[in-house]
Amino acid sequence: MKKTQVFIFAIFVSLTWLSGCKTVQQAPVITKTEEEVIAEIPQEQGVTFFEGTLQAGLEKAKTENKLIFVDCYTTWCGPCKTLKQYTFKDANLGDFMKQNYICLAIDMEKPEGITIAKKYGIEAYPTLLFLDKYGRVVNHQVGGIGAEALLAKAEQTVRKSM
């Protein structure tokens, strides 16, 4: 009997307390997936990659008097995906790269990528190559890097190659 009285008392106190509370209308919480956030970034923003081979990129670089930037990646590499999803989407980096580089993204597990990996001694991914218009390495980066640091490295490479 005592348990029943305690239970009824607890319900009474709870209901009394709840009746005194006012409900506040809360704004709905909107959460977006990474893919939705990335999809909202304008396509023209960020690094624009040349669709072609390294040889075609070298020819274009000679014609436009630019350096070459090569993103040496693999499909299974986590830091490679992070570069693609975040670093390469940066507007400031994209603007600078468009003005000074022919940018290529090459899968190192495809035939051309295997040849490039052997030629340049690439053993870890991602590896970012900064090449002159003749295909000689001017600078490089092994591993992931943020947009600001990559921009600084790209600017340093342009100054170094002048």
mmCIF file of C-alpha atoms in Angstrom, residues 64-67 93-102 158:
data_model
loop_
_atom_site.group_PDB
_atom_site.id
_atom_site.type_symbol
_atom_site.label_atom_id
_atom_site.label_comp_id
_atom_site.label_asym_id
_atom_site.label_seq_id
_atom_site.Cartn_x
_atom_site.Cartn_y
_atom_site.Cartn_z
ATOM 1 C CA GLU A 64 50.243 29.228 -71.454
ATOM 2 C CA ASN A 65 53.632 29.651 -69.728
ATOM 3 C CA LYS A 66 52.400 28.077 -66.485
ATOM 4 C CA LEU A 67 53.617 25.535 -63.983
ATOM 5 C CA LEU A 93 43.469 28.466 -53.692
ATOM 6 C CA GLY A 94 41.387 27.893 -56.832
ATOM 7 C CA ASP A 95 41.887 31.456 -58.070
ATOM 8 C CA PHE A 96 45.646 31.304 -57.590
ATOM 9 C CA MET A 97 45.973 27.900 -59.206
ATOM 10 C CA LYS A 98 43.921 28.961 -62.253
ATOM 11 C CA GLN A 99 46.258 31.899 -62.822
ATOM 12 C CA ASN A 100 49.549 30.045 -62.358
ATOM 13 C CA TYR A 101 49.112 26.298 -62.893
ATOM 14 C CA ILE A 102 47.730 23.631 -65.142
ATOM 15 C CA VAL A 158 55.884 30.242 -58.330
#
